[in-house]
């Protein structure tokens, strides 16, 4: 019965995975994690057939069930997925919905002493877990990763760091060119800290946990700065280092350099071989993205060009950072086509 | 496993109801509708006990599964519900999640030749359906209705029109005092129609249906104006009359009067006996509500005072129109306490 | 020496006029008023020649010396004027810079017991004063009036009410279609009054006078509402009646009707003969005017069409309400051409 | 006759100065410049008395006649000045209104091959010009400089660079801590260039000169970036180097370092002796300054503290960047008191 429920033509399995790598993580976040796997129509009727696999990763604050969030008059992401593979003519693929939430908002899908070993969890636990249970084509050239925003970031960096695992990616408005996407908000954080939280991130987090969380949307910058610092510039003992003076906003160059080392634009310069090895690269962003991730996309594209990479997809579309889930199927199709067996 | 899944302590049943009243509705929307019913912890162990019932209705564009939408770091509405009745110490109640979505966004929970007979559907089909299947206290004094925004509107007007069915209500930021909540947006609609839709609502709806819907959030005014006109000022043959000139925005007094007849503030003046009969009235709004529903709340309160009604709950809280679902449990508890058997 | 000073080619006389009509005005505003008169290049060398005259009137809060306000990289209004007549090839005209400021912001250039007799002052004192001292063509068909915003309003209504004085006008973004330009702000005023001024306009004015005035720009709505009420709906004894309930914003129909009687769109329906008698009508507005005066312009145009008036100028240009002084010379030229002797 | 004209009690002289240092400046801006000098009441009756002098400098885009710009219901700056010295009880001082406008908006009151030798012009031409014509106390300890925004910047740096000339300063919302006040806007410039100016600053300036200038206020960032680059990072031959890649916004470190060398916060670390020599330091900013100059003020204060400087004035007041001219008299009084003869 439309529009409330659309019986999927493929199948969604809601699983759990007990992660050894996340056990004892520094934030005491759960190490048993949800994982959803979508198998396309026909999967059960073709017991020998193997499929490429697409790993979907969430943006900051994303929990797995947010894939079901519905916007007015729109299909949710699960419905988009089923539609693409049931009606859209995309080559069949297995789609894996990953959760790397942390109580700071997320993990950027990297290993950090500030949050946990999320890249390893993804590459060394989730992927084998899926390969063991589903008829994937279990090689990097048939495995893609995709997401938006922080998920778009993860989609860019995971294949650079683990080309042995991922052979393609699609990034929608992924965090990149950190001086344009992150730095401009620092000053807002400093002012908010001063005016509302006595200069203390601890107080901010305490109030957030008491709830209702993030009642004032402009305070998202505080969560973002702190979470990114936990990902990019935590000390080995887990101490989170902010890249700016909390009272004035003056940049702390040595911490800021640690952030820049995680910037996909800078990383691309060091991971050219990995990038060249990929079978599918898709990058887009809204022209009016609130975080100016169009600039990150342009800068990343320039690095691809410098590396001599061809055949990637690139688009700046007419839109912002919000409500762009309708772009996902474009990327999934792109990945499914290029990551299928030839 | 927190925070992703919280096994409910009560029970959620996801049902369907085949509505005779909605069959052949003017928008050709489905007449088989989803309906969810929550029974509190202990319900199954007390087979003779009867409970008050709370009907939850959605805001504009709301589909039933949006109750599961999750905001960052927050429980969703179903979780809030289960928490309240499992841990919060509220008197047990049966909670009914209603869907009156239409392809124009909603129905305002009234009967209209422009949308369908949604008040009747709610009062004469859903309520008996629930009473027949669940151990409710099947009298108006044990039945409440609540919602936010257009749901808050419905919560105000349903008991005025059908005091034989509903004996209490809670309205969060309910549409009221139409010259303050609706009229100011008309000029925005007129300009948007002119600049983007060649002056035509038909073109607006066509583009919305092609999707992605409402990509530009500022266009919500177009949907709102048209949907409200379908609810408040459709002709008997279903023709939707807008209360303003589409080219200039000049008010059309006779249509505007038809709207005002549906304003809860004006309606209160005619339905004093119904309002006086209620056992529970709860009204709140954010002080900075984007639609200025704080003013509607204040005006509605004045009518309650003029009617000599006492003991109602009223609050203007520090907040806006968004992300205020954390207020719902306050209202549910209020209703559950006053609508329980004494 | 450009760009700081441009010796005018014409001449600006800064005069004063002692008004009998403004003496004892209800706001105790000065009755001795500044008046500037511009004579075009060649005026002094042609002692017999007579010229059409253009009366420039200010927007709300306008004091005469604001004509000299300079925006970055732009000529001020006096420089625009001199440029047009010295280099721009417009037919020569005498330009009169009028001041009808009041301590409430302005007068709308009408007679009101709430502010003073400003239309009479303009028509019966200033015009004869100028005609007596300058070689004007002292007939309505050679006399135009123009302004922006409240000045655009005055430019529309003065010729309707006093076609014996003004034979043409140009209105830039003039207040019109009051339900679109004024009413939507009422709710903002009510909230501001409640949150900042204990519900009292008196307190608002007291704080404004203590200064710094209007530090928070969003509070302009309070000034506007009150000043317009002083102009449109003051009782004979000067009591100012607001068209809405100060606590809820509910419209007070009988006061609102008094406002509507002053709406140029409604007035046009009663003053068709006056409008038909005019030699020059110019109406424009920015498409994105913050007060939606594009809609007022469109509605006013419709009335002109209904009256069978032809040959008027109409344009919705790409712009807002601010920084549109560059449009003035278009209007001055239009008026000078049509109001010159033929 | 208030409020339109207030006969000053002191005297304003409007002078011109023919600058040798500005002759042949790289932008071909005028080298004959306006200069206004205010002498306080009593100046002419005390022919032997000598006075401290205050140099007022303008913000970006400021031309000298903008001191006369009037905001609604407020005195203009000249009136504030006369009020302070005629009624306000401040020690008498001579006030010099300086103009360092350029066709790029301004000069930051420094010497640059991109704009001209404006600091030298101020210190070596204007100051001697004034001292020669007015009874100043012609020593640095009796000479102060003050301004807002870019004028506040100039007020901070001029005494650091020329303590032989200026012995005190007051900075309102002065440009400082460049990563917080400038860098965040770079991304906006890049997007605007891309979307509206084919990536070219030349096209931006061409359109600005065709006028109307800066019709879209959000484009001020383009002017600002370019003008600051002309001030801070022009090559010896006048070539203007932007500190970011025009297509992506990626920071160009070597150019950005050239900017930072002009940051008052960094400069303070090198000019401690100059700062310690000053008799008057006044720093303020609005807490909600749009350019976050509150952070620059806080960072500058920290440097003062590190230098062991005491007795300075510091305040973050409740306000933004606009309409804060009412703060000026606080600073003028502060300077006049500290720079008078003791």
CSV table of N, CA and C in Angstrom, one decimal, chain A residues 86-155:
chain,number,residue,atom,x,y,z
A,86,UNK,N,15.4,-3.1,-8.3
A,86,UNK,CA,14.2,-3.8,-8.7
A,86,UNK,C,13.6,-3.2,-10.0
A,87,UNK,N,13.7,-1.9,-10.2
A,87,UNK,CA,13.1,-1.3,-11.4
A,87,UNK,C,14.1,-0.5,-12.2
A,88,UNK,N,15.2,-0.1,-11.6
A,88,UNK,CA,16.0,0.9,-12.2
A,88,UNK,C,17.0,0.4,-13.2
A,89,UNK,N,17.1,-0.9,-13.3
A,89,UNK,CA,17.9,-1.4,-14.3
A,89,UNK,C,19.4,-1.4,-14.0
A,90,UNK,N,19.7,-1.2,-12.7
A,90,UNK,CA,21.1,-1.2,-12.3
A,90,UNK,C,21.6,-2.7,-12.2
A,91,UNK,N,22.8,-3.0,-12.5
A,91,UNK,CA,23.3,-4.3,-12.3
A,91,UNK,C,23.2,-4.7,-10.9
A,92,UNK,N,22.8,-5.9,-10.6
A,92,UNK,CA,22.5,-6.3,-9.2
A,92,UNK,C,23.7,-6.2,-8.4
A,93,UNK,N,23.5,-5.8,-7.1
A,93,UNK,CA,24.6,-5.7,-6.2
A,93,UNK,C,24.0,-6.0,-4.8
A,94,UNK,N,24.9,-6.4,-3.9
A,94,UNK,CA,24.6,-6.5,-2.5
A,94,UNK,C,25.0,-5.2,-1.8
A,95,UNK,N,24.1,-4.7,-1.0
A,95,UNK,CA,24.3,-3.4,-0.4
A,95,UNK,C,24.4,-3.6,1.1
A,96,UNK,N,25.4,-3.1,1.7
A,96,UNK,CA,25.7,-3.3,3.1
A,96,UNK,C,25.6,-1.9,3.8
A,97,UNK,N,24.7,-1.9,4.8
A,97,UNK,CA,24.5,-0.6,5.5
A,97,UNK,C,25.2,-0.7,6.9
A,98,UNK,N,26.2,0.2,7.0
A,98,UNK,CA,27.2,0.1,8.1
A,98,UNK,C,26.8,1.1,9.1
A,99,UNK,N,27.2,0.8,10.4
A,99,UNK,CA,27.0,1.8,11.4
A,99,UNK,C,28.3,2.0,12.2
A,100,UNK,N,28.8,3.2,12.1
A,100,UNK,CA,30.1,3.5,12.9
A,100,UNK,C,29.8,4.7,13.8
A,101,UNK,N,28.6,4.8,14.3
A,101,UNK,CA,28.3,5.9,15.2
A,101,UNK,C,29.2,5.9,16.4
A,102,UNK,N,29.4,7.1,17.0
A,102,UNK,CA,30.1,7.1,18.3
A,102,UNK,C,29.3,8.2,19.1
A,103,UNK,N,29.6,8.2,20.4
A,103,UNK,CA,28.8,9.2,21.2
A,103,UNK,C,29.3,10.6,20.9
A,104,UNK,N,30.3,10.8,20.1
A,104,UNK,CA,30.7,12.1,19.7
A,104,UNK,C,30.1,12.5,18.3
A,105,UNK,N,29.4,11.5,17.8
A,105,UNK,CA,28.8,11.8,16.5
A,105,UNK,C,29.2,10.8,15.4
A,106,UNK,N,30.5,10.5,15.4
A,106,UNK,CA,30.9,9.5,14.4
A,106,UNK,C,32.4,9.3,14.5
A,107,UNK,N,32.9,8.7,13.5
A,107,UNK,CA,34.3,8.2,13.6
A,107,UNK,C,35.1,8.6,12.4
A,108,UNK,N,34.5,9.2,11.4
A,108,UNK,CA,35.1,9.5,10.1
A,108,UNK,C,35.7,8.2,9.4
A,109,UNK,N,35.3,7.0,10.0
A,109,UNK,CA,35.7,5.7,9.4
A,109,UNK,C,37.2,5.6,9.3
A,110,UNK,N,37.8,6.1,10.3
A,110,UNK,CA,39.3,5.9,10.4
A,110,UNK,C,39.6,5.4,11.8
A,111,UNK,N,40.8,4.9,12.0
A,111,UNK,CA,41.3,4.5,13.3
A,111,UNK,C,41.8,5.7,14.1
A,112,UNK,N,41.3,5.9,15.3
A,112,UNK,CA,41.8,7.0,16.1
A,112,UNK,C,41.8,6.6,17.6
A,113,UNK,N,42.9,7.0,18.3
A,113,UNK,CA,42.8,6.7,19.8
A,113,UNK,C,41.8,7.6,20.5
A,114,UNK,N,41.1,8.5,19.7
A,114,UNK,CA,40.1,9.3,20.3
A,114,UNK,C,38.7,8.7,20.2
A,115,UNK,N,38.5,7.8,19.3
A,115,UNK,CA,37.2,7.2,19.1
A,115,UNK,C,37.2,5.7,19.1
A,116,UNK,N,38.1,5.1,18.3
A,116,UNK,CA,38.2,3.7,18.2
A,116,UNK,C,38.7,3.3,16.8
A,117,UNK,N,38.8,2.0,16.5
A,117,UNK,CA,39.4,1.5,15.3
A,117,UNK,C,38.4,1.3,14.3
A,118,UNK,N,37.8,2.3,13.8
A,118,UNK,CA,36.6,2.1,12.9
A,118,UNK,C,37.0,1.7,11.5
A,119,UNK,N,38.1,2.2,11.0
A,119,UNK,CA,38.5,1.7,9.6
A,119,UNK,C,38.8,0.2,9.7
A,120,UNK,N,39.5,-0.2,10.7
A,120,UNK,CA,39.8,-1.6,10.8
A,120,UNK,C,38.6,-2.4,11.0
A,121,UNK,N,37.7,-1.9,11.8
A,121,UNK,CA,36.4,-2.6,12.1
A,121,UNK,C,35.7,-2.8,10.7
A,122,UNK,N,35.7,-1.8,9.9
A,122,UNK,CA,35.0,-1.8,8.6
A,122,UNK,C,35.7,-2.8,7.7
A,123,UNK,N,37.0,-2.6,7.6
A,123,UNK,CA,37.8,-3.4,6.5
A,123,UNK,C,38.0,-4.8,7.0
A,124,UNK,N,38.3,-5.0,8.2
A,124,UNK,CA,38.8,-6.3,8.7
A,124,UNK,C,37.7,-7.1,9.4
A,125,UNK,N,36.6,-6.5,9.8
A,125,UNK,CA,35.6,-7.3,10.5
A,125,UNK,C,34.3,-7.3,9.6
A,126,UNK,N,33.8,-6.1,9.3
A,126,UNK,CA,32.5,-6.1,8.6
A,126,UNK,C,32.7,-6.8,7.2
A,127,UNK,N,33.7,-6.4,6.4
A,127,UNK,CA,33.8,-7.0,5.1
A,127,UNK,C,33.9,-8.5,5.1
A,128,UNK,N,34.8,-9.1,5.9
A,128,UNK,CA,34.9,-10.5,6.0
A,128,UNK,C,33.5,-11.2,6.5
A,129,UNK,N,32.9,-10.5,7.4
A,129,UNK,CA,31.6,-11.0,7.9
A,129,UNK,C,30.6,-11.1,6.8
A,130,UNK,N,30.6,-10.1,6.0
A,130,UNK,CA,29.6,-10.1,4.8
A,130,UNK,C,30.0,-11.1,3.8
A,131,UNK,N,31.3,-11.1,3.5
A,131,UNK,CA,31.8,-12.1,2.5
A,131,UNK,C,31.5,-13.5,2.9
A,132,UNK,N,31.6,-13.7,4.2
A,132,UNK,CA,31.3,-15.1,4.7
A,132,UNK,C,29.9,-15.5,4.6
A,133,UNK,N,29.0,-14.5,4.6
A,133,UNK,CA,27.6,-14.9,4.7
A,133,UNK,C,26.8,-14.6,3.4
A,134,UNK,N,27.4,-13.9,2.5
A,134,UNK,CA,26.6,-13.5,1.3
A,134,UNK,C,27.5,-13.8,0.1
A,135,UNK,N,26.8,-14.1,-1.0
A,135,UNK,CA,27.6,-14.5,-2.2
A,135,UNK,C,28.1,-13.2,-2.9
A,136,UNK,N,29.1,-12.6,-2.3
A,136,UNK,CA,29.8,-11.4,-2.9
A,136,UNK,C,30.8,-11.9,-3.8
A,137,UNK,N,31.3,-11.0,-4.6
A,137,UNK,CA,32.5,-11.2,-5.4
A,137,UNK,C,33.6,-10.7,-4.5
A,138,UNK,N,34.3,-11.5,-3.8
A,138,UNK,CA,35.1,-11.1,-2.6
A,138,UNK,C,36.5,-10.6,-3.0
A,139,UNK,N,36.5,-9.6,-3.9
A,139,UNK,CA,37.8,-8.9,-4.2
A,139,UNK,C,37.6,-7.4,-4.2
A,140,UNK,N,38.6,-6.7,-4.0
A,140,UNK,CA,38.5,-5.2,-4.0
A,140,UNK,C,37.8,-4.7,-5.3
A,141,UNK,N,38.2,-5.3,-6.4
A,141,UNK,CA,37.6,-4.7,-7.6
A,141,UNK,C,36.1,-4.8,-7.8
A,142,UNK,N,35.5,-5.6,-6.9
A,142,UNK,CA,34.1,-5.7,-6.9
A,142,UNK,C,33.4,-5.1,-5.6
A,143,UNK,N,34.2,-4.3,-4.9
A,143,UNK,CA,33.7,-3.8,-3.7
A,143,UNK,C,33.8,-2.3,-3.7
A,144,UNK,N,32.7,-1.6,-3.4
A,144,UNK,CA,32.7,-0.2,-3.4
A,144,UNK,C,32.2,0.4,-2.1
A,145,UNK,N,32.5,1.6,-1.9
A,145,UNK,CA,32.0,2.3,-0.6
A,145,UNK,C,31.5,3.7,-1.0
A,146,UNK,N,30.4,4.1,-0.3
A,146,UNK,CA,29.8,5.3,-0.6
A,146,UNK,C,29.1,5.9,0.6
A,147,UNK,N,29.0,7.2,0.6
A,147,UNK,CA,28.3,7.9,1.6
A,147,UNK,C,28.3,9.4,1.3
A,148,UNK,N,27.6,10.1,2.2
A,148,UNK,CA,27.5,11.6,2.1
A,148,UNK,C,28.1,12.3,3.3
A,149,UNK,N,28.7,13.4,3.0
A,149,UNK,CA,29.2,14.3,4.1
A,149,UNK,C,30.3,13.5,4.8
A,150,UNK,N,30.2,13.3,6.1
A,150,UNK,CA,31.3,12.5,6.7
A,150,UNK,C,31.3,11.1,6.1
A,151,UNK,N,30.2,10.6,5.6
A,151,UNK,CA,30.2,9.3,4.9
A,151,UNK,C,30.9,9.5,3.5
A,152,UNK,N,30.8,10.6,2.9
A,152,UNK,CA,31.5,10.9,1.7
A,152,UNK,C,33.0,11.0,2.0
A,153,UNK,N,33.3,11.5,3.1
A,153,UNK,CA,34.8,11.6,3.5
A,153,UNK,C,35.3,10.1,3.7
A,154,UNK,N,34.6,9.3,4.5
A,154,UNK,CA,35.0,7.9,4.6
A,154,UNK,C,35.2,7.2,3.3
A,155,UNK,N,34.2,7.5,2.4
A,155,UNK,CA,34.3,6.8,1.1
A,155,UNK,C,35.5,7.2,0.3
